[in-house]
């Protein structure tokens, strides 16, 4: 399916508003989201049934040309089959009062999930390997539904929105930031998505808006942003100015209250799906109080990240951030909670699109660029710099500096030099020394203890086999 491309001078932006539905509207919202879940489960089961049937037939020795044909999982094919099945399947009798967009939401999600699985099997998809899509549980699935056609508008009073089949729903906040653009003709609504998050309903309007090209306050100044835990960000620019953004650590401030509320929840009678036990009213109240604290922490974290990224994007014309391996950093059990609370990935995501809005450029430094190990004065690269050493002491010059500030200065010099890989902050034309362990891991595999010729200590490196990725067509997909 061809991806939507905005018109020249326009960008696609989402506007999110909290809703205040009444009891009838709340039930209708849940019904639409349930219909999307039912359609998703039907599509996944319908496609996977042919895969399992082919697997069983292959075990019986049936030849390839006589096996059950593959069922397509494209969105048009799923729509066609679902329109036939819903007329005879008794499972869909109770869902007719919902909009057709609810079923289309589930079918589109199933088509995307199956396509990601197929591409992952063929080796055409980056990232972690994707498994076979599974059915969504009624109790654990996230409530969401997307509308692309029908009556989707923001009312002129700026306090109500209208959605297909759901009617007019009051918003918790004013919608003027989008309604003004719609009235001026500088915005056009593409779709609307309702979602239940953090104990309340939200609606997100995806709109094509006309954005005036802006210029950063200091377009010729480059900035390096070093993310950390002690300081959320150390910002150093090419003119020598350094700022330390403190880490709010919202979760740490709420831990004491969370521990107390969690003890209350654990001491009360909760739900048990195995025995059919229903939660007590006191458990529901305690669990809601605990969730409110989590929601408040998440909102405060997002607010702080938005303010930080907006300030950086609006001030500097060029910036560099590190390509952090956040998933690997979370394996450190002593720092995992603080790393998650900082939101490194969200900061990079917001900087990426906000610098595009302001006309700036954001570069991603190579993951193995030794920003912390490189001296920002003379360019010498240390071989080792443990995490517990918080001050950088250069071995070739008298520089003594906080390691985060030193890393930020190196990233700022990298931005000023127009590089995204290796380089030295003090001299952009100089090359970093290739000391062992300075630019990447010192050892890929554990050395053998057995003595052998040709190496000191008798260690023989383990030979790695090259991974062979065989192209797999649709007919070659398997379930294991």
CSV table of C-alpha atoms in Angstrom, one decimal, residues 201-407:
chain,number,residue,atom,x,y,z
A,201,UNK,CA,-10.4,8.2,26.8
A,202,UNK,CA,-8.3,10.2,24.3
A,203,UNK,CA,-8.9,11.1,20.6
A,204,UNK,CA,-6.0,11.8,18.3
A,205,UNK,CA,-6.6,13.7,15.0
A,206,UNK,CA,-4.1,13.0,12.3
A,207,UNK,CA,-4.0,16.2,10.2
A,208,UNK,CA,-2.2,17.6,7.3
A,209,UNK,CA,-1.2,21.1,8.3
A,210,UNK,CA,0.6,23.9,6.6
A,211,UNK,CA,3.7,24.8,8.7
A,212,UNK,CA,5.5,28.0,8.1
A,213,UNK,CA,9.3,27.4,7.7
A,214,UNK,CA,11.0,28.6,10.8
A,215,UNK,CA,14.6,29.3,11.6
A,216,UNK,CA,16.3,28.4,14.9
A,217,UNK,CA,17.4,31.2,17.1
A,218,UNK,CA,21.1,30.3,16.6
A,219,UNK,CA,21.2,28.6,13.2
A,220,UNK,CA,25.0,28.6,12.9
A,221,UNK,CA,25.7,27.1,16.3
A,222,UNK,CA,26.1,23.3,16.7
A,223,UNK,CA,25.1,21.5,19.9
A,224,UNK,CA,26.0,18.2,21.4
A,225,UNK,CA,23.5,16.5,23.7
A,226,UNK,CA,24.8,13.8,26.1
A,227,UNK,CA,22.1,12.0,27.9
A,228,UNK,CA,22.6,10.6,31.4
A,229,UNK,CA,21.1,9.7,34.8
A,230,UNK,CA,22.7,12.2,37.1
A,231,UNK,CA,21.9,15.0,34.6
A,232,UNK,CA,19.1,14.3,32.2
A,233,UNK,CA,21.1,16.1,29.5
A,234,UNK,CA,24.4,17.9,29.3
A,235,UNK,CA,24.1,20.4,26.4
A,236,UNK,CA,27.4,21.8,25.0
A,237,UNK,CA,27.5,24.1,21.9
A,238,UNK,CA,30.3,25.0,19.5
A,239,UNK,CA,30.8,28.4,21.2
A,240,UNK,CA,31.9,26.8,24.5
A,241,UNK,CA,28.7,27.2,26.5
A,242,UNK,CA,27.7,24.2,28.6
A,243,UNK,CA,24.3,23.6,30.3
A,244,UNK,CA,23.4,20.9,32.8
A,245,UNK,CA,19.7,19.9,32.7
A,246,UNK,CA,18.8,18.3,36.0
A,247,UNK,CA,17.1,14.9,36.0
A,248,UNK,CA,13.6,15.4,37.5
A,249,UNK,CA,13.5,11.7,38.5
A,250,UNK,CA,9.7,11.7,38.8
A,251,UNK,CA,9.5,8.0,39.5
A,252,UNK,CA,12.0,8.2,42.4
A,253,UNK,CA,9.9,10.9,44.0
A,254,UNK,CA,6.8,8.7,43.9
A,255,UNK,CA,8.4,5.4,44.9
A,256,UNK,CA,7.6,5.7,48.6
A,257,UNK,CA,3.9,6.4,47.9
A,258,UNK,CA,3.8,3.6,45.3
A,259,UNK,CA,5.3,1.1,47.8
A,260,UNK,CA,2.6,2.0,50.3
A,261,UNK,CA,-0.3,1.7,47.8
A,262,UNK,CA,1.1,-1.5,46.3
A,263,UNK,CA,1.1,-3.1,49.8
A,264,UNK,CA,-2.6,-2.1,50.1
A,265,UNK,CA,-3.4,-3.7,46.8
A,266,UNK,CA,-1.6,-6.9,47.6
A,267,UNK,CA,-3.4,-7.3,50.9
A,268,UNK,CA,-6.9,-7.1,49.4
A,269,UNK,CA,-8.9,-9.6,47.5
A,270,UNK,CA,-8.0,-9.3,43.8
A,271,UNK,CA,-9.3,-11.0,40.7
A,272,UNK,CA,-8.4,-14.6,39.8
A,273,UNK,CA,-9.3,-15.7,36.3
A,274,UNK,CA,-8.5,-19.4,37.1
A,275,UNK,CA,-11.1,-19.6,39.9
A,276,UNK,CA,-13.4,-16.9,38.6
A,277,UNK,CA,-12.9,-14.8,41.8
A,278,UNK,CA,-14.0,-11.2,41.3
A,279,UNK,CA,-12.1,-8.4,43.0
A,280,UNK,CA,-13.5,-6.7,46.0
A,281,UNK,CA,-14.5,-3.0,46.0
A,282,UNK,CA,-11.6,-2.1,48.3
A,283,UNK,CA,-9.2,-3.8,45.9
A,284,UNK,CA,-10.6,-1.8,43.0
A,285,UNK,CA,-10.3,1.4,44.9
A,286,UNK,CA,-6.7,0.7,46.0
A,287,UNK,CA,-5.7,-0.4,42.5
A,288,UNK,CA,-7.1,2.8,41.0
A,289,UNK,CA,-5.2,4.9,43.5
A,290,UNK,CA,-2.0,3.1,42.6
A,291,UNK,CA,-2.6,3.6,38.9
A,292,UNK,CA,-3.3,7.3,39.4
A,293,UNK,CA,0.2,7.7,40.8
A,294,UNK,CA,1.7,5.9,37.8
A,295,UNK,CA,-0.3,8.0,35.4
A,296,UNK,CA,0.9,11.2,37.1
A,297,UNK,CA,4.5,10.1,36.8
A,298,UNK,CA,4.1,9.3,33.1
A,299,UNK,CA,2.5,12.7,32.4
A,300,UNK,CA,5.2,14.6,34.3
A,301,UNK,CA,7.9,12.7,32.5
A,302,UNK,CA,6.4,13.4,29.1
A,303,UNK,CA,5.9,17.1,29.9
A,304,UNK,CA,9.6,17.5,31.0
A,305,UNK,CA,10.9,15.7,27.8
A,306,UNK,CA,8.7,17.9,25.6
A,307,UNK,CA,10.0,21.1,27.2
A,308,UNK,CA,13.6,20.0,26.9
A,309,UNK,CA,13.4,18.9,23.3
A,310,UNK,CA,11.4,22.0,22.2
A,311,UNK,CA,14.1,24.2,23.8
A,312,UNK,CA,16.9,22.5,22.0
A,313,UNK,CA,15.2,22.3,18.6
A,314,UNK,CA,14.2,26.0,18.7
A,315,UNK,CA,17.6,27.3,19.6
A,316,UNK,CA,20.2,25.3,17.6
A,317,UNK,CA,20.6,24.7,13.9
A,318,UNK,CA,22.7,21.5,14.1
A,319,UNK,CA,22.8,18.9,16.8
A,320,UNK,CA,24.3,15.5,17.6
A,321,UNK,CA,23.0,12.8,19.9
A,322,UNK,CA,24.4,9.4,20.6
A,323,UNK,CA,23.0,6.1,19.2
A,324,UNK,CA,22.5,4.5,22.6
A,325,UNK,CA,21.8,0.8,23.0
A,326,UNK,CA,19.0,1.4,25.5
A,327,UNK,CA,17.9,-2.3,25.4
A,328,UNK,CA,21.4,-3.4,26.4
A,329,UNK,CA,21.6,-0.7,29.1
A,330,UNK,CA,18.5,-2.1,30.7
A,331,UNK,CA,20.2,-5.3,31.5
A,332,UNK,CA,22.1,-3.5,34.3
A,333,UNK,CA,19.7,-4.2,37.1
A,334,UNK,CA,21.1,-1.4,39.3
A,335,UNK,CA,20.4,1.3,36.7
A,336,UNK,CA,17.5,-0.1,34.7
A,337,UNK,CA,14.7,1.8,36.6
A,338,UNK,CA,16.5,5.1,36.3
A,339,UNK,CA,17.2,4.6,32.6
A,340,UNK,CA,13.6,3.9,31.9
A,341,UNK,CA,12.5,6.9,34.0
A,342,UNK,CA,14.8,9.2,32.0
A,343,UNK,CA,13.3,8.2,28.6
A,344,UNK,CA,16.4,8.3,26.4
A,345,UNK,CA,14.6,6.8,23.4
A,346,UNK,CA,11.7,9.3,23.6
A,347,UNK,CA,14.1,12.3,23.8
A,348,UNK,CA,15.8,11.1,20.6
A,349,UNK,CA,12.5,10.6,18.8
A,350,UNK,CA,11.2,14.0,19.7
A,351,UNK,CA,14.4,15.7,18.7
A,352,UNK,CA,14.2,14.0,15.3
A,353,UNK,CA,10.9,15.4,14.2
A,354,UNK,CA,11.2,18.8,16.1
A,355,UNK,CA,14.4,19.7,14.4
A,356,UNK,CA,12.8,19.1,11.1
A,357,UNK,CA,10.0,21.5,12.0
A,358,UNK,CA,12.4,24.2,12.9
A,359,UNK,CA,14.6,23.8,9.9
A,360,UNK,CA,17.5,22.3,11.8
A,361,UNK,CA,19.6,19.1,11.3
A,362,UNK,CA,20.0,16.3,13.7
A,363,UNK,CA,22.9,13.8,13.3
A,364,UNK,CA,23.2,10.5,15.1
A,365,UNK,CA,26.7,9.7,16.3
A,366,UNK,CA,28.0,6.2,15.6
A,367,UNK,CA,27.3,3.8,18.5
A,368,UNK,CA,31.0,3.1,18.8
A,369,UNK,CA,32.1,6.7,18.8
A,370,UNK,CA,34.2,7.1,22.0
A,371,UNK,CA,32.7,10.4,23.2
A,372,UNK,CA,33.3,9.8,26.9
A,373,UNK,CA,36.8,8.4,26.3
A,374,UNK,CA,38.1,11.1,24.0
A,375,UNK,CA,39.8,14.2,25.5
A,376,UNK,CA,37.9,17.3,24.3
A,377,UNK,CA,41.1,19.3,24.4
A,378,UNK,CA,43.9,17.3,22.8
A,379,UNK,CA,42.0,14.5,21.2
A,380,UNK,CA,43.6,11.5,23.0
A,381,UNK,CA,41.4,8.5,23.4
A,382,UNK,CA,41.6,6.5,26.6
A,383,UNK,CA,41.6,2.7,26.3
A,384,UNK,CA,39.3,2.3,29.4
A,385,UNK,CA,37.0,4.5,31.3
A,386,UNK,CA,34.8,2.6,33.8
A,387,UNK,CA,31.3,3.8,34.4
A,388,UNK,CA,32.0,4.5,38.1
A,389,UNK,CA,34.7,7.0,37.2
A,390,UNK,CA,32.7,10.3,36.9
A,391,UNK,CA,35.7,12.6,36.1
A,392,UNK,CA,37.8,12.5,33.0
A,393,UNK,CA,41.6,12.8,33.5
A,394,UNK,CA,43.5,13.1,30.3
A,395,UNK,CA,46.9,11.2,30.2
A,396,UNK,CA,48.5,13.6,27.7
A,397,UNK,CA,47.3,17.0,28.9
A,398,UNK,CA,46.2,18.5,32.2
A,399,UNK,CA,42.5,18.4,31.4
A,400,UNK,CA,40.3,17.3,34.3
A,401,UNK,CA,36.6,17.6,33.6
A,402,UNK,CA,33.2,15.9,34.3
A,403,UNK,CA,32.9,13.0,32.0
A,404,UNK,CA,29.4,14.0,30.8
A,405,UNK,CA,30.6,17.5,30.0
A,406,UNK,CA,33.6,16.1,28.2
A,407,UNK,CA,31.3,13.8,26.1
